[in-house]
PDB file of C-alpha atoms in Angstrom:
ATOM      1  CA  MET A   1      63.249  72.968  90.128  1.00  0.00           C
ATOM      2  CA  SER A   2      65.040  75.118  92.715  1.00  0.00           C
ATOM      3  CA  PRO A   3      68.618  74.101  93.577  1.00  0.00           C
ATOM      4  CA  GLN A   4      69.115  72.259  96.849  1.00  0.00           C
ATOM      5  CA  PRO A   5      69.964  74.570  99.753  1.00  0.00           C
ATOM      6  CA  ARG A   6      73.384  74.596 101.302  1.00  0.00           C
ATOM      7  CA  ILE A   7      73.162  73.198 104.846  1.00  0.00           C
ATOM      8  CA  GLY A   8      75.274  72.983 107.958  1.00  0.00           C
ATOM      9  CA  HIS A   9      75.536  73.557 111.696  1.00  0.00           C
ATOM     10  CA  VAL A  10      77.016  76.618 113.382  1.00  0.00           C
ATOM     11  CA  PRO A  11      78.208  76.568 117.034  1.00  0.00           C
ATOM     12  CA  VAL A  12      76.222  79.038 119.165  1.00  0.00           C
ATOM     13  CA  ASN A  13      76.066  79.196 122.974  1.00  0.00           C
ATOM     14  CA  GLY A  14      76.540  75.463 123.491  1.00  0.00           C
ATOM     15  CA  LEU A  15      74.324  74.490 120.542  1.00  0.00           C
ATOM     16  CA  ALA A  16      75.104  73.196 117.096  1.00  0.00           C
ATOM     17  CA  MET A  17      72.413  75.241 115.324  1.00  0.00           C
ATOM     18  CA  TYR A  18      71.225  73.894 111.980  1.00  0.00           C
ATOM     19  CA  TRP A  19      70.980  76.291 109.023  1.00  0.00           C
ATOM     20  CA  GLU A  20      69.923  76.208 105.387  1.00  0.00           C
ATOM     21  CA  SER A  21      71.041  78.819 102.854  1.00  0.00           C
ATOM     22  CA  ARG A  22      69.474  79.673  99.492  1.00  0.00           C
ATOM     23  CA  GLY A  23      70.206  82.358  96.928  1.00  0.00           C
ATOM     24  CA  GLU A  24      72.941  84.950  96.731  1.00  0.00           C
ATOM     25  CA  GLY A  25      73.475  88.669  97.096  1.00  0.00           C
ATOM     26  CA  GLY A  26      71.566  91.484  98.730  1.00  0.00           C
ATOM     27  CA  THR A  27      71.052  91.937 102.435  1.00  0.00           C
ATOM     28  CA  PRO A  28      70.672  88.401 103.830  1.00  0.00           C
ATOM     29  CA  LEU A  29      67.207  87.488 105.094  1.00  0.00           C
ATOM     30  CA  VAL A  30      67.316  85.283 108.195  1.00  0.00           C
ATOM     31  CA  VAL A  31      64.091  83.314 108.740  1.00  0.00           C
ATOM     32  CA  VAL A  32      63.016  81.537 111.940  1.00  0.00           C
ATOM     33  CA  HIS A  33      60.182  78.987 112.233  1.00  0.00           C
ATOM     34  CA  GLY A  34      57.430  78.657 114.828  1.00  0.00           C
ATOM     35  CA  GLY A  35      57.134  76.300 117.784  1.00  0.00           C
ATOM     36  CA  PHE A  36      57.504  72.577 116.903  1.00  0.00           C
ATOM     37  CA  GLY A  37      58.443  73.648 113.367  1.00  0.00           C
ATOM     38  CA  MET A  38      61.601  73.756 111.302  1.00  0.00           C
ATOM     39  CA  ALA A  39      62.907  75.438 108.162  1.00  0.00           C
ATOM     40  CA  SER A  40      60.715  73.330 105.886  1.00  0.00           C
ATOM     41  CA  MET A  41      57.504  74.699 107.402  1.00  0.00           C
ATOM     42  CA  PHE A  42      57.767  77.763 105.142  1.00  0.00           C
ATOM     43  CA  GLY A  43      57.514  75.558 102.054  1.00  0.00           C
ATOM     44  CA  ASP A  44      58.145  77.324  98.761  1.00  0.00           C
ATOM     45  CA  LEU A  45      58.306  80.767 100.398  1.00  0.00           C
ATOM     46  CA  LEU A  46      62.024  80.400 101.127  1.00  0.00           C
ATOM     47  CA  ASP A  47      62.805  79.798  97.450  1.00  0.00           C
ATOM     48  CA  GLU A  48      60.654  82.771  96.487  1.00  0.00           C
ATOM     49  CA  PHE A  49      62.407  85.055  98.969  1.00  0.00           C
ATOM     50  CA  ALA A  50      65.747  83.789  97.598  1.00  0.00           C
ATOM     51  CA  ARG A  51      65.096  84.954  94.033  1.00  0.00           C
ATOM     52  CA  ASP A  52      67.010  88.186  94.633  1.00  0.00           C
ATOM     53  CA  ARG A  53      68.935  87.709  97.880  1.00  0.00           C
ATOM     54  CA  ARG A  54      70.526  85.179 100.203  1.00  0.00           C
ATOM     55  CA  VAL A  55      68.049  83.547 102.578  1.00  0.00           C
ATOM     56  CA  VAL A  56      69.222  81.675 105.679  1.00  0.00           C
ATOM     57  CA  ALA A  57      66.698  79.593 107.633  1.00  0.00           C
ATOM     58  CA  LEU A  58      67.681  78.671 111.193  1.00  0.00           C
ATOM     59  CA  GLU A  59      66.334  75.919 113.446  1.00  0.00           C
ATOM     60  CA  LEU A  60      66.083  76.753 117.137  1.00  0.00           C
ATOM     61  CA  GLN A  61      67.230  74.668 120.105  1.00  0.00           C
ATOM     62  CA  GLY A  62      65.486  71.282 120.159  1.00  0.00           C
ATOM     63  CA  HIS A  63      63.747  71.875 116.831  1.00  0.00           C
ATOM     64  CA  GLY A  64      64.298  69.963 113.603  1.00  0.00           C
ATOM     65  CA  HIS A  65      67.947  69.112 113.047  1.00  0.00           C
ATOM     66  CA  THR A  66      69.176  71.116 116.076  1.00  0.00           C
ATOM     67  CA  ARG A  67      69.809  68.898 119.102  1.00  0.00           C
ATOM     68  CA  ASP A  68      68.440  70.071 122.435  1.00  0.00           C
ATOM     69  CA  ILE A  69      70.716  70.999 125.341  1.00  0.00           C
ATOM     70  CA  ASP A  70      70.149  71.269 129.094  1.00  0.00           C
ATOM     71  CA  ARG A  71      68.764  74.805 129.015  1.00  0.00           C
ATOM     72  CA  PRO A  72      65.207  76.144 129.311  1.00  0.00           C
ATOM     73  CA  PHE A  73      63.585  77.722 126.266  1.00  0.00           C
ATOM     74  CA  THR A  74      63.417  81.505 126.516  1.00  0.00           C
ATOM     75  CA  HIS A  75      62.937  84.067 123.786  1.00  0.00           C
ATOM     76  CA  GLU A  76      65.872  86.003 125.213  1.00  0.00           C
ATOM     77  CA  ALA A  77      68.224  83.010 124.844  1.00  0.00           C
ATOM     78  CA  PHE A  78      66.857  82.283 121.368  1.00  0.00           C
ATOM     79  CA  GLY A  79      67.515  85.923 120.427  1.00  0.00           C
ATOM     80  CA  ASP A  80      71.128  85.562 121.527  1.00  0.00           C
ATOM     81  CA  ASP A  81      71.405  82.284 119.594  1.00  0.00           C
ATOM     82  CA  ILE A  82      70.158  83.948 116.416  1.00  0.00           C
ATOM     83  CA  ALA A  83      72.652  86.780 116.855  1.00  0.00           C
ATOM     84  CA  ALA A  84      75.487  84.295 117.412  1.00  0.00           C
ATOM     85  CA  ALA A  85      74.471  82.394 114.262  1.00  0.00           C
ATOM     86  CA  ILE A  86      74.444  85.620 112.228  1.00  0.00           C
ATOM     87  CA  GLU A  87      77.949  86.394 113.444  1.00  0.00           C
ATOM     88  CA  GLY A  88      79.171  82.799 113.136  1.00  0.00           C
ATOM     89  CA  LEU A  89      78.008  82.606 109.514  1.00  0.00           C
ATOM     90  CA  GLY A  90      79.572  85.987 108.735  1.00  0.00           C
ATOM     91  CA  LEU A  91      76.305  87.449 107.444  1.00  0.00           C
ATOM     92  CA  GLY A  92      76.886  91.020 108.574  1.00  0.00           C
ATOM     93  CA  GLU A  93      73.770  93.187 108.866  1.00  0.00           C
ATOM     94  CA  VAL A  94      70.608  91.197 108.092  1.00  0.00           C
ATOM     95  CA  ASP A  95      66.865  91.426 107.696  1.00  0.00           C
ATOM     96  CA  LEU A  96      64.965  89.203 110.146  1.00  0.00           C
ATOM     97  CA  LEU A  97      61.669  87.350 109.708  1.00  0.00           C
ATOM     98  CA  GLY A  98      60.166  85.163 112.409  1.00  0.00           C
ATOM     99  CA  TYR A  99      56.823  83.423 112.815  1.00  0.00           C
ATOM    100  CA  SER A 100      55.113  82.823 116.205  1.00  0.00           C
ATOM    101  CA  VAL A 101      57.808  81.480 118.603  1.00  0.00           C
ATOM    102  CA  GLY A 102      60.345  82.453 115.944  1.00  0.00           C
ATOM    103  CA  ALA A 103      58.834  85.939 115.824  1.00  0.00           C
ATOM    104  CA  GLY A 104      59.316  86.403 119.553  1.00  0.00           C
ATOM    105  CA  SER A 105      62.885  85.199 119.105  1.00  0.00           C
ATOM    106  CA  VAL A 106      63.780  87.566 116.240  1.00  0.00           C
ATOM    107  CA  LEU A 107      62.119  90.386 118.176  1.00  0.00           C
ATOM    108  CA  ARG A 108      64.393  89.684 121.130  1.00  0.00           C
ATOM    109  CA  CYS A 109      67.370  89.477 118.775  1.00  0.00           C
ATOM    110  CA  ALA A 110      66.539  92.956 117.476  1.00  0.00           C
ATOM    111  CA  ILE A 111      66.092  94.291 121.018  1.00  0.00           C
ATOM    112  CA  GLN A 112      69.298  92.710 122.329  1.00  0.00           C
ATOM    113  CA  HIS A 113      71.480  93.065 119.191  1.00  0.00           C
ATOM    114  CA  PRO A 114      70.107  96.017 117.199  1.00  0.00           C
ATOM    115  CA  ASP A 115      73.396  96.577 115.386  1.00  0.00           C
ATOM    116  CA  LEU A 116      72.886  93.289 113.485  1.00  0.00           C
ATOM    117  CA  VAL A 117      69.405  94.106 112.158  1.00  0.00           C
ATOM    118  CA  ARG A 118      68.556  96.300 109.162  1.00  0.00           C
ATOM    119  CA  ARG A 119      64.824  95.476 108.980  1.00  0.00           C
ATOM    120  CA  LEU A 120      62.619  93.362 111.238  1.00  0.00           C
ATOM    121  CA  ALA A 121      59.477  91.412 110.281  1.00  0.00           C
ATOM    122  CA  VAL A 122      57.397  89.913 113.113  1.00  0.00           C
ATOM    123  CA  ALA A 123      54.612  87.516 112.090  1.00  0.00           C
ATOM    124  CA  CYS A 124      51.842  86.339 114.425  1.00  0.00           C
ATOM    125  CA  PHE A 125      53.265  87.306 117.815  1.00  0.00           C
ATOM    126  CA  PRO A 126      52.031  89.919 120.329  1.00  0.00           C
ATOM    127  CA  HIS A 127      54.162  92.336 122.324  1.00  0.00           C
ATOM    128  CA  ARG A 128      52.787  90.996 125.645  1.00  0.00           C
ATOM    129  CA  ARG A 129      51.490  87.623 126.824  1.00  0.00           C
ATOM    130  CA  ASP A 130      48.044  89.068 127.509  1.00  0.00           C
ATOM    131  CA  GLY A 131      47.889  89.876 123.790  1.00  0.00           C
ATOM    132  CA  TRP A 132      46.985  86.265 122.980  1.00  0.00           C
ATOM    133  CA  TYR A 133      43.280  85.392 123.077  1.00  0.00           C
ATOM    134  CA  PRO A 134      42.256  83.983 126.497  1.00  0.00           C
ATOM    135  CA  GLU A 135      41.554  80.539 125.036  1.00  0.00           C
ATOM    136  CA  ILE A 136      45.079  80.453 123.581  1.00  0.00           C
ATOM    137  CA  ARG A 137      46.617  81.334 126.946  1.00  0.00           C
ATOM    138  CA  ALA A 138      44.478  78.594 128.518  1.00  0.00           C
ATOM    139  CA  ALA A 139      45.835  76.105 125.956  1.00  0.00           C
ATOM    140  CA  PHE A 140      49.378  77.237 126.775  1.00  0.00           C
ATOM    141  CA  ASP A 141      48.655  76.570 130.457  1.00  0.00           C
ATOM    142  CA  GLN A 142      47.835  72.929 129.635  1.00  0.00           C
ATOM    143  CA  MET A 143      50.664  72.289 127.183  1.00  0.00           C
ATOM    144  CA  GLY A 144      52.960  69.426 128.122  1.00  0.00           C
ATOM    145  CA  ARG A 145      54.001  65.862 127.383  1.00  0.00           C
ATOM    146  CA  ALA A 146      50.538  64.554 128.251  1.00  0.00           C
ATOM    147  CA  GLN A 147      49.587  65.732 124.745  1.00  0.00           C
ATOM    148  CA  PHE A 148      52.216  63.565 123.077  1.00  0.00           C
ATOM    149  CA  GLU A 149      49.810  60.772 122.116  1.00  0.00           C
ATOM    150  CA  MET A 150      47.660  63.301 120.270  1.00  0.00           C
ATOM    151  CA  LEU A 151      50.557  65.143 118.625  1.00  0.00           C
ATOM    152  CA  ARG A 152      52.342  61.986 117.500  1.00  0.00           C
ATOM    153  CA  GLN A 153      49.531  61.486 114.952  1.00  0.00           C
ATOM    154  CA  SER A 154      50.266  64.852 113.319  1.00  0.00           C
ATOM    155  CA  PRO A 155      52.270  65.533 110.125  1.00  0.00           C
ATOM    156  CA  MET A 156      54.304  68.004 112.199  1.00  0.00           C
ATOM    157  CA  TYR A 157      55.592  65.189 114.417  1.00  0.00           C
ATOM    158  CA  ALA A 158      56.283  62.906 111.450  1.00  0.00           C
ATOM    159  CA  ALA A 159      58.376  65.611 109.768  1.00  0.00           C
ATOM    160  CA  TRP A 160      60.274  66.326 113.003  1.00  0.00           C
ATOM    161  CA  ARG A 161      61.026  62.656 113.675  1.00  0.00           C
ATOM    162  CA  GLN A 162      62.514  62.189 110.203  1.00  0.00           C
ATOM    163  CA  VAL A 163      65.329  64.654 110.906  1.00  0.00           C
ATOM    164  CA  ALA A 164      65.650  64.939 114.710  1.00  0.00           C
ATOM    165  CA  PRO A 165      69.046  63.885 116.081  1.00  0.00           C
ATOM    166  CA  ASP A 166      67.217  62.430 119.115  1.00  0.00           C
ATOM    167  CA  PRO A 167      63.913  60.975 117.837  1.00  0.00           C
ATOM    168  CA  GLU A 168      62.699  60.231 121.397  1.00  0.00           C
ATOM    169  CA  ALA A 169      62.963  63.868 122.563  1.00  0.00           C
ATOM    170  CA  PHE A 170      59.567  65.130 121.374  1.00  0.00           C
ATOM    171  CA  PRO A 171      57.841  64.889 124.797  1.00  0.00           C
ATOM    172  CA  THR A 172      60.607  67.082 126.229  1.00  0.00           C
ATOM    173  CA  LEU A 173      60.091  69.526 123.355  1.00  0.00           C
ATOM    174  CA  ILE A 174      56.382  69.752 124.233  1.00  0.00           C
ATOM    175  CA  ASP A 175      57.248  70.431 127.889  1.00  0.00           C
ATOM    176  CA  LYS A 176      59.748  73.138 126.990  1.00  0.00           C
ATOM    177  CA  ILE A 177      57.432  74.871 124.511  1.00  0.00           C
ATOM    178  CA  GLY A 178      54.710  74.793 127.161  1.00  0.00           C
ATOM    179  CA  GLU A 179      57.032  76.360 129.732  1.00  0.00           C
ATOM    180  CA  LEU A 180      58.076  79.018 127.224  1.00  0.00           C
ATOM    181  CA  ASN A 181      54.485  79.889 126.404  1.00  0.00           C
ATOM    182  CA  ARG A 182      53.555  80.162 130.083  1.00  0.00           C
ATOM    183  CA  ARG A 183      56.245  82.757 130.807  1.00  0.00           C
ATOM    184  CA  ASP A 184      54.741  86.184 131.364  1.00  0.00           C
ATOM    185  CA  TYR A 185      56.175  89.046 129.343  1.00  0.00           C
ATOM    186  CA  ASP A 186      55.469  92.607 128.293  1.00  0.00           C
ATOM    187  CA  TRP A 187      58.184  94.131 126.121  1.00  0.00           C
ATOM    188  CA  SER A 188      56.435  97.464 125.505  1.00  0.00           C
ATOM    189  CA  LYS A 189      59.234  99.635 126.885  1.00  0.00           C
ATOM    190  CA  GLU A 190      61.963  97.888 124.874  1.00  0.00           C
ATOM    191  CA  ILE A 191      59.861  97.892 121.707  1.00  0.00           C
ATOM    192  CA  ARG A 192      59.366 101.658 121.942  1.00  0.00           C
ATOM    193  CA  ALA A 193      63.170 102.000 121.823  1.00  0.00           C
ATOM    194  CA  LEU A 194      63.560 100.047 118.545  1.00  0.00           C
ATOM    195  CA  ASP A 195      64.604 102.270 115.662  1.00  0.00           C
ATOM    196  CA  MET A 196      64.933  99.852 112.730  1.00  0.00           C
ATOM    197  CA  PRO A 197      62.029  99.686 110.230  1.00  0.00           C
ATOM    198  CA  THR A 198      59.636  97.011 111.473  1.00  0.00           C
ATOM    199  CA  LEU A 199      56.794  95.115 109.808  1.00  0.00           C
ATOM    200  CA  LEU A 200      54.086  93.395 111.856  1.00  0.00           C
ATOM    201  CA  VAL A 201      52.030  90.717 110.076  1.00  0.00           C
ATOM    202  CA  TYR A 202      48.899  88.966 111.356  1.00  0.00           C
ATOM    203  CA  GLY A 203      46.013  86.997 109.944  1.00  0.00           C
ATOM    204  CA  ASP A 204      42.564  88.481 110.394  1.00  0.00           C
ATOM    205  CA  ALA A 205      41.640  85.155 112.063  1.00  0.00           C
ATOM    206  CA  ASP A 206      44.872  84.887 114.073  1.00  0.00           C
ATOM    207  CA  SER A 207      45.413  83.840 117.700  1.00  0.00           C
ATOM    208  CA  ILE A 208      46.009  87.521 118.434  1.00  0.00           C
ATOM    209  CA  PRO A 209      43.154  90.067 118.165  1.00  0.00           C
ATOM    210  CA  PRO A 210      43.583  92.804 115.544  1.00  0.00           C
ATOM    211  CA  ALA A 211      43.352  95.348 118.363  1.00  0.00           C
ATOM    212  CA  GLU A 212      46.532  93.892 119.881  1.00  0.00           C
ATOM    213  CA  ALA A 213      48.256  94.093 116.503  1.00  0.00           C
ATOM    214  CA  ALA A 214      47.301  97.777 116.345  1.00  0.00           C
ATOM    215  CA  ALA A 215      48.589  98.339 119.894  1.00  0.00           C
ATOM    216  CA  PHE A 216      51.952  96.788 118.961  1.00  0.00           C
ATOM    217  CA  HIS A 217      52.041  98.986 115.846  1.00  0.00           C
ATOM    218  CA  ALA A 218      51.388 102.049 118.014  1.00  0.00           C
ATOM    219  CA  LEU A 219      54.363 101.206 120.252  1.00  0.00           C
ATOM    220  CA  LEU A 220      56.524 101.545 117.133  1.00  0.00           C
ATOM    221  CA  GLY A 221      54.980 104.927 116.323  1.00  0.00           C
ATOM    222  CA  GLY A 222      52.553 103.610 113.736  1.00  0.00           C
ATOM    223  CA  GLY A 223      48.881 104.469 113.379  1.00  0.00           C
ATOM    224  CA  ARG A 224      49.077 107.565 115.574  1.00  0.00           C
ATOM    225  CA  ARG A 225      48.244 110.194 112.970  1.00  0.00           C
ATOM    226  CA  ASP A 226      47.320 110.811 109.375  1.00  0.00           C
ATOM    227  CA  ALA A 227      50.313 110.289 107.087  1.00  0.00           C
ATOM    228  CA  GLY A 228      49.674 113.482 105.108  1.00  0.00           C
ATOM    229  CA  TRP A 229      48.827 113.869 101.437  1.00  0.00           C
ATOM    230  CA  ASP A 230      52.512 113.343 100.544  1.00  0.00           C
ATOM    231  CA  SER A 231      53.020 110.438 103.017  1.00  0.00           C
ATOM    232  CA  SER A 232      55.669 112.487 104.812  1.00  0.00           C
ATOM    233  CA  GLN A 233      54.350 111.411 108.239  1.00  0.00           C
ATOM    234  CA  ILE A 234      54.068 107.698 107.546  1.00  0.00           C
ATOM    235  CA  GLY A 235      57.019 106.584 109.719  1.00  0.00           C
ATOM    236  CA  SER A 236      58.984 103.339 109.423  1.00  0.00           C
ATOM    237  CA  ALA A 237      56.571 100.898 111.112  1.00  0.00           C
ATOM    238  CA  ARG A 238      54.222  98.825 108.958  1.00  0.00           C
ATOM    239  CA  LEU A 239      51.195  96.694 109.842  1.00  0.00           C
ATOM    240  CA  ALA A 240      49.729  94.020 107.545  1.00  0.00           C
ATOM    241  CA  ILE A 241      46.501  92.152 108.326  1.00  0.00           C
ATOM    242  CA  LEU A 242      46.167  89.224 105.927  1.00  0.00           C
ATOM    243  CA  PRO A 243      42.586  88.389 104.916  1.00  0.00           C
ATOM    244  CA  GLY A 244      41.299  84.890 105.542  1.00  0.00           C
ATOM    245  CA  VAL A 245      44.540  83.827 107.236  1.00  0.00           C
ATOM    246  CA  THR A 246      44.828  82.058 110.602  1.00  0.00           C
ATOM    247  CA  HIS A 247      47.700  81.486 112.999  1.00  0.00           C
ATOM    248  CA  TYR A 248      48.004  77.968 111.627  1.00  0.00           C
ATOM    249  CA  ASP A 249      48.522  78.760 107.949  1.00  0.00           C
ATOM    250  CA  ALA A 250      50.118  82.242 107.964  1.00  0.00           C
ATOM    251  CA  PHE A 251      53.669  80.850 107.592  1.00  0.00           C
ATOM    252  CA  ALA A 252      52.873  79.485 104.119  1.00  0.00           C
ATOM    253  CA  SER A 253      50.570  82.276 102.917  1.00  0.00           C
ATOM    254  CA  PRO A 254      51.351  83.965  99.583  1.00  0.00           C
ATOM    255  CA  ASP A 255      50.146  87.163 101.261  1.00  0.00           C
ATOM    256  CA  LEU A 256      52.944  86.822 103.830  1.00  0.00           C
ATOM    257  CA  LEU A 257      55.415  86.483 100.950  1.00  0.00           C
ATOM    258  CA  ARG A 258      54.060  89.623  99.272  1.00  0.00           C
ATOM    259  CA  ALA A 259      53.999  91.702 102.449  1.00  0.00           C
ATOM    260  CA  VAL A 260      57.531  90.781 103.550  1.00  0.00           C
ATOM    261  CA  SER A 261      59.024  90.991 100.039  1.00  0.00           C
ATOM    262  CA  ALA A 262      57.680  94.522  99.582  1.00  0.00           C
ATOM    263  CA  PHE A 263      58.977  95.539 103.011  1.00  0.00           C
ATOM    264  CA  ILE A 264      62.542  94.268 102.562  1.00  0.00           C
ATOM    265  CA  ALA A 265      62.902  95.247  98.882  1.00  0.00           C
TER     266      ALA A 265
END
C-alpha cells in the first residue's frame, strides 16, 4: 500500500489552494485535474509517477478542497495560481502535467511563467477554442446550473461533495466552468514562442480531432520534416495519440502514464 500523501493549503492570489504531495527527489511533477475534478481523479497514476520523484497535485479554484472566491474562472488566472503555488511551496523549477481544463491552465502557466517550467505535458486540450469538435462547443454553450439535477446523480458530484468546503456551491461551479468553456481563445502566437520541451497527449477518440492535435504540434515545431536517420532533426516537441482512449478516461489511462513518464524521465 502506498503511503498517504502529505496535504495542505497554500495561499495564492486570494485562494487557499489545496495540494497533495507524494514521493521525493527529482524535478517535482505538478499535476492539475480537469473541470469538476480534483487530485483523486488521476487514481493510481499519481503514486506511479511518484516512484522516482516528488509529485504535487493541485486543486483549482472552486474544485475539490479549494474554496471558491468571487472571481471568474479563466485559464490565465489559473496559470498564475499554479505559478504562485509552485513558488509558495518552494518547488523551484518543475515539470507540469494538466488534463483538459487543467491542461489549459498549465499551458497558460508555461506561457506566463516560463522560468518555472522545465518540461510541459498538455493532455486533451486544443490550442484554440475552435479545436474542439462542434458538438463539444455546442455542449459548452449550454453548460450551466440547469444541469445540476443531472450531474448530482454522478460519482463526480458525490466525490466533490465529500470534500468541498461549501457543499452547496456545485451549481455555481457548473456556471463558472460553463463560462470558462465559452470564452474564445487562440493562443497560437504565444505557443510558437514556447521553448521548453512539450508533450501533447490525446486519445484517438478524444473531444479534439487528431488533425487539431497535429496542428498544435506543428506550432511547437513538430511534424514539419523528417527527423533524419540519426534523429538529429526531431526537435523537442512530442505528440502522443493514445489508442482506444476518449476524453473521459484519458486521465486514468496507463498509456498516459507511460507517455508522460518517458517524456519527463
